[in-house]
Short mmCIF file of C-alpha atoms in Angstrom, two decimals:
data_model
loop_
_atom_site.label_atom_id
_atom_site.label_comp_id
_atom_site.label_asym_id
_atom_site.label_seq_id
_atom_site.Cartn_x
_atom_site.Cartn_y
_atom_site.Cartn_z
CA GLU A 1 85.44 -16.45 30.13
CA ARG A 2 81.92 -17.43 29.73
CA MET A 3 81.91 -17.46 25.87
CA LEU A 4 84.74 -19.93 25.72
CA GLU A 5 82.54 -21.98 28.21
CA ALA A 6 79.51 -21.74 25.79
CA VAL A 7 81.61 -22.72 23.13
CA GLN A 8 82.55 -25.86 24.83
CA ARG A 9 78.76 -26.55 25.21
CA GLU A 10 78.17 -25.64 21.69
CA ASP A 11 75.55 -23.41 22.59
CA TRP A 12 76.08 -20.95 19.56
CA GLU A 13 72.70 -19.30 20.60
CA TRP A 14 73.96 -18.19 23.77
CA VAL A 15 77.54 -16.95 22.16
CA GLU A 16 75.27 -14.71 19.62
CA LEU A 17 73.15 -13.41 22.50
CA GLU A 18 76.48 -12.51 24.44
CA VAL A 19 77.97 -10.74 21.33
CA LYS A 20 74.83 -9.04 20.12
CA GLU A 21 73.07 -8.13 23.46
CA ARG A 22 75.95 -7.82 26.15
CA GLY A 23 78.87 -6.77 23.60
CA ALA A 24 81.17 -9.49 24.46
CA ASN A 25 84.35 -9.76 22.87
CA VAL A 26 84.03 -12.42 20.11
CA ASN A 27 87.78 -12.53 19.60
CA ALA A 28 88.55 -12.74 23.44
CA ARG A 29 91.20 -15.29 24.10
CA GLN A 30 91.84 -18.03 27.00
CA LYS A 31 94.51 -16.86 29.46
CA SER A 32 96.05 -20.41 29.41
CA ASN A 33 96.68 -20.97 25.78
CA LYS A 34 95.58 -17.93 24.00
CA GLN A 35 92.73 -19.62 21.86
CA THR A 36 89.95 -17.79 20.81
CA ALA A 37 86.21 -19.14 20.79
CA LEU A 38 86.66 -19.61 17.18
CA MET A 39 89.60 -21.94 17.69
CA THR A 40 87.82 -23.86 20.20
CA ALA A 41 85.02 -24.27 18.00
CA CYS A 42 87.21 -25.34 14.99
CA LEU A 43 89.17 -27.70 17.42
CA LYS A 44 85.83 -29.22 18.28
CA GLY A 45 84.61 -29.56 14.80
CA ASP A 46 81.73 -27.58 15.58
CA LEU A 47 81.25 -26.25 12.12
CA LYS A 48 77.66 -24.43 13.15
CA THR A 49 79.12 -22.38 16.01
CA ALA A 50 82.52 -21.71 13.70
CA LYS A 51 80.31 -20.09 11.14
CA LYS A 52 78.36 -18.06 13.60
CA LEU A 53 81.49 -16.80 15.43
CA VAL A 54 82.80 -15.43 11.72
CA GLU A 55 79.50 -13.99 11.14
CA LEU A 56 79.66 -11.96 14.46
CA GLY A 57 83.09 -11.01 13.66
CA GLY A 58 85.42 -13.61 14.57
CA ASP A 59 88.55 -13.32 13.31
CA PRO A 60 90.35 -16.55 11.64
CA THR A 61 93.80 -15.10 11.85
CA ILE A 62 94.21 -14.80 15.36
CA ALA A 63 96.85 -17.16 16.38
CA GLU A 64 97.15 -19.28 19.80
CA GLN A 65 100.10 -19.42 21.67
CA GLY A 66 101.51 -22.18 19.56
CA GLY A 67 101.20 -20.01 16.34
CA TYR A 68 98.19 -22.06 15.14
CA THR A 69 95.21 -20.25 13.73
CA PRO A 70 91.81 -21.50 13.18
CA MET A 71 92.51 -21.67 9.31
CA HIS A 72 95.16 -24.50 9.88
#
């Protein structure tokens, strides 16, 4: 998913554009590990993108395949 790639690049402006202008699902999950973009940002230590994702509706209670959430 392109949003997850943008989070990997720490391109929060692109993430915001995708959600606001193109209706991207901010809580979309990777197929391989079920991580959301918010979980990816948190694991990278990218606080700026994580905050932006929460502002855009990112759900910090969605767990990845191992049961961990961004709040762990």
